[in-house]
Coordinates of C-alpha atoms and ligand atoms in Angstrom, one line a residue:
X1 CA 0.1 -0.4 -0.2
X2 CA 2.8 2.1 0.5
X3 CA 3.0 5.1 -2.4
X4 CA -1.2 5.0 -2.0
X5 CA -2.4 8.3 -1.5
X6 CA -5.2 8.5 0.6
X7 CA -8.8 9.4 -0.9
X8 CA -9.3 12.4 0.3
X9 CA -12.7 12.8 2.1
X10 CA -12.7 16.4 1.3
X11 CA -13.4 18.3 -2.6
X12 CA -11.3 20.3 -3.2
X13 CA -12.7 24.0 -3.6
X14 CA -14.7 25.4 -6.9
X15 CA -12.1 28.0 -8.6
X16 CA -9.3 26.5 -5.8
X17 CA -6.8 27.4 -8.5
X18 CA -8.1 30.7 -9.2
X19 CA -8.2 31.9 -6.1
X20 CA -4.6 31.3 -4.7
X21 CA -3.3 33.0 -7.7
X22 CA -5.7 35.7 -6.2
X23 CA -4.4 35.3 -2.9
X24 CA -0.2 35.2 -4.0
X25 CA -1.2 38.3 -5.8
X26 CA -2.6 39.9 -3.0
X27 CA -0.2 39.4 -1.2
X28 CA 2.6 40.4 -3.2
X29 CA 0.7 43.9 -3.8
X30 CA 1.2 44.4 0.4
X31 CA 4.2 43.2 0.2
X32 CA 6.1 42.8 3.7
X33 CA 3.3 44.6 5.1
X34 CA 0.8 41.5 5.1
X35 CA 1.4 37.9 6.9
X36 CA -0.5 35.0 6.4
X37 CA -0.4 32.8 9.4
X38 CA -2.4 29.1 8.9
X39 CA -2.9 26.2 11.4
X40 CA -1.9 22.7 9.9
X41 CA -5.7 21.7 10.5
X42 CA -6.5 24.6 7.4
X43 CA -7.7 23.1 4.5
X44 CA -5.1 22.4 1.8
X45 CA -5.5 25.0 -0.9
X46 CA -5.1 27.2 2.4
X47 CA -2.5 25.8 4.2
X48 CA -1.0 26.5 1.1
X49 CA -1.5 30.4 1.5
X50 CA 0.2 30.4 4.7
X51 CA 3.5 32.2 4.8
X52 CA 3.8 30.9 8.1
X53 CA 2.1 27.6 9.5
X54 CA 2.3 25.5 12.1
X55 CA 0.3 24.4 15.7
X56 CA -0.6 26.7 17.5
X57 CA 2.2 27.2 19.8
X58 CA 4.4 27.7 16.7
X59 CA 1.4 30.7 15.1
X60 CA 1.4 32.2 18.6
X61 CA 5.4 32.5 18.5
X62 CA 5.3 33.9 14.9
X63 CA 2.5 36.8 15.9
X64 CA 4.2 37.7 18.9
X65 CA 7.4 38.0 16.8
X66 CA 6.9 39.5 13.4
X67 CA 8.3 42.4 12.9
X68 CA 7.6 44.2 9.2
X69 CA 3.8 43.1 8.8
X70 CA 1.0 45.4 9.6
X71 CA -1.6 43.2 8.6
X72 CA -1.9 39.8 10.4
X73 CA -4.6 36.7 8.9
X74 CA -5.5 34.3 11.1
X75 CA -6.4 30.8 9.1
X76 CA -7.4 29.1 12.1
X77 CA -10.0 29.3 15.1
X78 CA -11.4 32.1 17.4
X79 CA -9.1 31.5 20.4
X80 CA -5.8 31.3 17.6
X81 CA -6.6 34.6 16.2
X82 CA -7.7 36.6 19.7
X83 CA -4.8 35.1 21.3
X84 CA -2.4 36.5 18.5
X85 CA -4.4 39.8 18.9
X86 CA -3.3 40.4 22.8
X87 CA 0.7 39.4 21.8
X88 CA 1.1 41.7 19.0
X89 CA 2.5 45.8 18.5
X90 CA -0.6 48.1 18.3
X91 CA -0.1 49.2 15.5
X92 CA -0.5 46.1 14.2
X93 CA -3.9 44.4 12.9
X94 CA -5.0 40.7 13.3
X95 CA -8.0 39.7 10.9
X96 CA -9.8 36.5 10.8
X97 CA -11.3 35.5 7.4
X98 CA -14.4 33.5 9.3
X99 CA -15.1 35.2 12.5
X100 CA -18.0 32.2 13.4
X101 CA -14.5 29.4 13.0
X102 CA -15.1 29.6 16.7
X103 CA -13.7 25.7 19.4
X104 CA -17.1 23.5 20.9
X105 CA -14.1 22.8 23.5
X106 CA -12.4 26.3 24.4
X107 CA -16.7 26.3 24.9
X108 CA -16.7 23.8 27.8
X109 CA -15.4 26.5 30.3
X110 CA -16.6 29.7 30.4
X111 CA -15.7 32.9 33.3
X112 CA -18.6 32.8 35.9
X113 CA -17.6 28.5 36.1
X114 CA -14.1 28.9 36.0
X115 CA -14.4 32.0 38.6
X116 CA -16.9 29.7 40.8
X117 CA -14.8 26.5 40.8
X118 CA -11.8 28.7 41.5
X119 CA -13.4 30.1 45.4
X120 CA -15.0 26.5 46.0
X121 CA -11.3 25.3 45.6
X122 CA -10.0 28.4 48.1
X123 CA -12.6 27.3 50.4
X124 CA -10.4 23.8 51.2
X125 CA -7.2 24.8 50.0
X126 CA -5.1 28.2 50.1
X127 CA -5.5 29.3 46.3
X128 CA -1.7 30.6 46.2
X129 CA -1.2 26.4 46.5
X130 CA -2.6 26.1 42.8
X131 CA -2.1 27.1 39.8
X132 CA -4.6 27.7 37.0
X133 CA -3.2 26.6 33.8
X134 CA -5.2 27.3 30.9
X135 CA -4.9 25.4 27.7
X136 CA -4.8 28.0 24.5
X137 CA -8.2 26.2 23.3
X138 CA -9.7 28.5 25.2
X139 CA -11.5 32.5 25.3
X140 CA -9.4 35.0 26.4
X141 CA -11.3 35.8 30.0
X142 CA -10.0 32.6 30.9
X143 CA -6.4 33.5 30.1
X144 CA -6.9 36.5 32.0
X145 CA -8.2 34.8 34.8
X146 CA -5.2 32.6 34.9
X147 CA -2.6 35.8 34.4
X148 CA -3.9 38.0 37.2
X149 CA -3.6 34.8 39.5
X150 CA -0.2 34.3 38.4
X151 CA -0.6 31.5 36.4
X152 CA -0.2 30.0 32.1
X153 CA -0.9 29.3 29.1
X154 CA 0.1 25.9 27.5
X155 CA -0.4 23.9 24.1
X156 CA -0.2 20.1 23.1
X157 CA 3.9 21.1 21.9
X158 CA 4.3 22.2 25.6
X159 CA 2.4 20.8 28.5
X160 CA 5.4 18.8 29.8
X161 CA 7.4 21.8 30.6
X162 CA 4.2 24.0 31.5
X163 CA 3.7 21.4 34.4
X164 CA 7.6 21.8 35.4
X165 CA 6.9 25.7 35.4
X166 CA 3.6 25.1 37.8
X167 CA 4.8 22.9 40.4
X168 CA 8.5 25.0 40.6
X169 CA 5.8 27.4 41.8
X170 CA 3.1 25.5 43.6
X171 CA 1.7 22.6 44.6
X172 CA -0.6 21.8 42.6
X173 CA -2.3 22.5 39.2
X174 CA -6.0 23.3 38.2
X175 CA -5.9 22.7 34.1
X176 CA -9.1 23.8 31.9
X177 CA -10.7 23.0 29.9
X178 CA -9.5 19.8 28.2
X179 CA -9.1 16.8 30.5
X180 CA -7.4 14.9 28.3
X181 CA -4.3 16.3 27.9
X182 CA -3.9 16.9 31.3
X183 CA -3.7 13.3 32.0
X184 CA -2.0 12.6 29.4
X185 CA 0.6 15.0 30.9
X186 CA 0.1 14.1 33.9
X187 CA 0.8 10.3 33.0
X188 CA 3.6 11.4 31.3
X189 CA 5.0 13.0 34.4
X190 CA 4.0 9.8 35.9
X191 CA 1.9 10.8 38.7
X192 CA 0.1 8.4 40.6
X193 CA -3.4 8.5 39.3
X194 CA -4.8 8.8 43.0
X195 CA -3.0 12.4 42.7
X196 CA -5.3 13.2 39.5
X197 CA -9.1 14.2 39.9
X198 CA -11.6 15.4 37.5
X199 CA -13.3 18.8 37.7
X200 CA -16.9 18.2 37.0
X201 CA -18.4 22.4 36.6
X202 CA -21.5 20.9 37.2
X203 CA -21.8 19.7 40.3
X204 CA -20.9 21.7 43.5
X205 CA -17.1 21.8 44.3
X206 CA -16.5 19.1 40.8
X207 CA -18.2 16.5 42.3
X208 CA -14.8 16.1 44.9
X209 CA -14.9 15.5 48.6
X210 CA -12.5 18.0 50.8
X211 CA -9.7 15.1 50.8
X212 CA -10.0 14.6 47.1
X213 CA -9.4 17.9 46.6
X214 CA -6.5 18.2 49.5
X215 CA -4.7 15.3 48.2
X216 CA -5.1 16.2 44.1
X217 CA -1.7 17.6 42.5
X218 CA -3.8 17.6 39.0
X219 CA -7.4 18.9 39.3
X220 CA -8.6 18.4 35.5
X221 CA -11.2 19.9 34.2
X222 CA -14.0 18.5 32.6
X223 CA -13.4 18.8 29.0
X224 CA -13.2 17.8 25.6
X225 CA -12.0 17.5 22.0
X226 CA -14.9 16.2 20.1
X227 CA -12.7 15.2 17.1
X228 CA -10.0 13.7 19.3
X229 CA -11.9 11.5 21.6
X230 CA -13.4 9.7 18.2
X231 CA -10.2 7.9 18.1
X232 CA -10.4 3.9 20.3
X233 CA -8.4 1.1 20.9
X234 CA -10.6 -0.3 18.4
X235 CA -9.1 0.9 16.0
X236 CA -5.1 0.9 16.7
X237 CA -6.3 -2.7 16.9
X238 CA -7.8 -2.4 12.9
X239 CA -5.4 -0.4 11.7
X240 CA -2.6 -2.4 12.8
X241 CA -4.3 -6.2 11.5
X242 CA -4.4 -4.2 8.5
X243 CA -1.4 -3.0 7.3
X244 CA 1.1 -5.1 9.5
X245 CA 4.4 -3.2 11.1
X246 CA 2.3 -0.3 10.5
X247 CA 3.0 3.2 13.5
X248 CA 0.4 4.5 14.9
X249 CA 0.7 8.3 16.0
X250 CA -1.6 10.3 18.1
X251 CA -2.8 13.9 19.4
X252 CA -2.8 14.2 23.4
X253 CA -6.2 15.3 23.2
X254 CA -7.3 11.5 22.2
X255 CA -8.0 9.3 25.1
X256 CA -5.2 8.1 27.9
X257 CA -5.7 4.6 27.0
X258 CA -5.2 5.4 22.5
X259 CA -2.1 7.5 23.5
X260 CA -1.0 4.3 25.7
X261 CA -1.5 2.1 22.7
X262 CA 0.4 4.4 20.5
X263 CA 3.8 4.8 19.4
X264 CA 3.5 7.7 19.7
X265 CA 1.8 11.2 20.5
X266 CA 2.3 14.7 20.0
X267 CA 1.2 18.0 18.5
X268 CA 0.0 18.5 14.8
X269 CA 3.2 20.0 15.3
X270 CA 5.3 16.7 16.1
X271 CA 3.4 14.5 13.9
X272 CA 4.1 16.1 11.0
X273 CA 7.6 15.8 12.2
X274 CA 7.4 12.2 12.4
X275 CA 6.3 11.9 8.5
X276 CA 8.4 14.4 7.3
X277 CA 11.5 13.6 9.1
X278 CA 11.0 10.2 10.6
X279 CA 9.4 8.4 7.9
X280 CA 11.5 7.4 4.5
X281 CA 9.9 5.7 1.6
X282 CA 7.7 2.4 2.1
X283 CA 7.1 2.8 5.9
X284 CA 3.1 3.2 7.4
X285 CA 1.4 5.2 10.1
X286 CA -2.1 5.8 10.7
X287 CA -2.8 9.0 12.6
X288 CA -5.6 9.8 15.4
X289 CA -5.6 13.6 14.3
X290 CA -8.1 16.2 12.3
X291 CA -8.2 15.0 8.9
X292 CA -7.5 17.6 6.9
X293 CA -4.2 17.9 8.0
X294 CA -3.4 13.7 7.5
X295 CA -4.9 14.1 3.8
X296 CA -3.1 16.8 2.8
X297 CA 0.7 15.1 4.7
X298 CA -0.3 12.1 2.4
X299 CA -0.1 14.5 -0.4
X300 CA 2.5 15.7 0.3
X301 CA 4.2 12.2 0.6
X302 CA 3.2 9.4 -1.8
X303 CA 6.1 7.3 -1.1
X304 CA 4.7 6.3 1.8
X305 CA 1.2 5.1 3.3
X306 CA -0.2 8.1 5.8
X307 CA -4.2 7.5 7.1
X308 CA -6.0 8.0 9.3
X309 CA -7.1 5.7 12.3
X310 CA -10.7 7.5 11.3
X311 CA -11.4 9.9 9.0
X312 CA -12.6 13.1 12.1
X313 CA -12.6 16.1 10.6
X314 CA -13.0 19.9 12.6
X315 CA -16.0 21.0 10.9
X316 CA -14.6 24.9 12.9
X317 CA -11.2 24.4 11.7
X318 CA -12.9 23.1 8.0
X319 CA -14.3 26.7 7.8
X320 CA -12.4 29.0 6.5
X321 CA -12.0 28.5 1.9
X322 CA -9.4 30.3 0.0
X323 CA -12.5 32.1 -1.3
X324 CA -13.0 33.3 2.1
X325 CA -9.3 34.1 2.6
X326 CA -9.6 35.5 -0.7
X327 CA -12.5 37.9 0.4
X328 CA -10.9 38.9 3.2
X329 CA -7.6 40.3 1.4
X330 CA -9.3 42.1 -1.1
X331 CA -11.3 44.0 1.2
X332 CA -8.7 44.0 3.6
X333 CA -9.2 47.6 4.7
X334 CA -12.7 47.5 5.7
X335 CA -12.4 43.8 7.0
X336 CA -13.5 43.5 11.0
X337 CA -10.6 43.5 12.9
X338 CA -10.4 41.3 15.7
X339 CA -9.2 43.1 18.9
X340 CA -9.0 42.1 22.4
X341 CA -10.2 43.8 25.1
X342 CA -7.8 45.9 27.1
X343 CA -8.1 44.5 30.6
X344 CA -8.4 41.7 29.3
X345 CA -4.8 41.8 27.1
X346 CA -3.3 42.4 29.6
X347 CA -3.9 39.8 31.7
X348 CA -4.2 37.3 29.6
X349 CA -0.7 38.1 27.9
X350 CA 1.0 38.0 31.3
X351 CA -0.1 34.4 30.9
X352 CA 0.5 34.2 27.7
X353 CA 4.5 35.8 27.5
X354 CA 4.8 32.7 30.9
X355 CA 3.9 30.4 28.3
X356 CA 6.5 31.7 25.5
X357 CA 8.9 32.3 28.4
X358 CA 9.2 29.1 29.7
X359 CA 9.3 27.1 26.7
X360 CA 11.2 29.2 24.6
Ligands
LIG401 S1 -10.1 20.0 16.8 FE1 -10.9 20.5 18.6 S2 -9.6 21.5 19.7 FE2 -8.9 21.7 17.7 S3 -10.2 23.2 17.0 FE3 -11.6 21.6 16.3 S4 -13.0 21.3 17.8 FE4 -11.8 22.9 19.0

């Protein structure tokens, strides 16, 4: 099977080539004053138009460090775009080609819930002993909540370093909104299961007893990504039965049993590097992450077998088409800019800067 290109579940957009040509023309006209950032889960055509492509950490760094660009067009979901708007300079403007592209996982934690949970925690343990960690996949007000309380942002590529940073400053981590990234990171750190607890925001005190809270080192919010929790042990067994010798690589937003059964687990940047740098012609890999990225890697590497464990698509990442990007660039001067609330920006920047400083 090596050499076969995975059949795309995704139809090429109409006028794709024409749109890409027009986008390149518009970029040339703007020169260095414009930069396009594109996440790895974006559609193939949109990804090809990115000046910088990467996972959310890489794009966050790119937004924070771009010098010449005054206009930053971000092809990703809302939480990424507001993070870029927080990190950029005051003379820079951030644009989102489709403001409706959100993230259901980010919506699983909101500020009133997190504030209530924090107050409840504080009734059982000293708040100064707890470090709040918010996954990049969250609204800006939650990043600000963390920044105000000496906390930090993390992504799937730096969660391990962020845990070290936290335990140098406190005894417990309060991690939201993705249970699975937090659990997989805690497992990799060798934290005993009895010290990892699940906080259900719909229940008083997260559904935990005071003793469970006191004993915990990692308190995980009950949230998840529907794209990554689809993957199962049965899918891994099937891939291995159908393709002897195949490797399995999954994202850490997957269930812990799936991560344990895989050969490797890592961020989208890690997965891309695995296919590009670790594999050679004839090698086989089944991947547990968003299908657009797997499709792109398969197209880029026709000499190796790159298949999904199952086709799991993020409808929000899929929202931006080359037509949307073209419309945004053609109307850039009147396109609505993404602006961060000044107070949220000030505090969220602290938590984002903590992450950038701790992970380099
Ligand atoms: S893949 Fe999951 S976490 Fe990422 S944007 Fe989609 S729903 Fe959110």
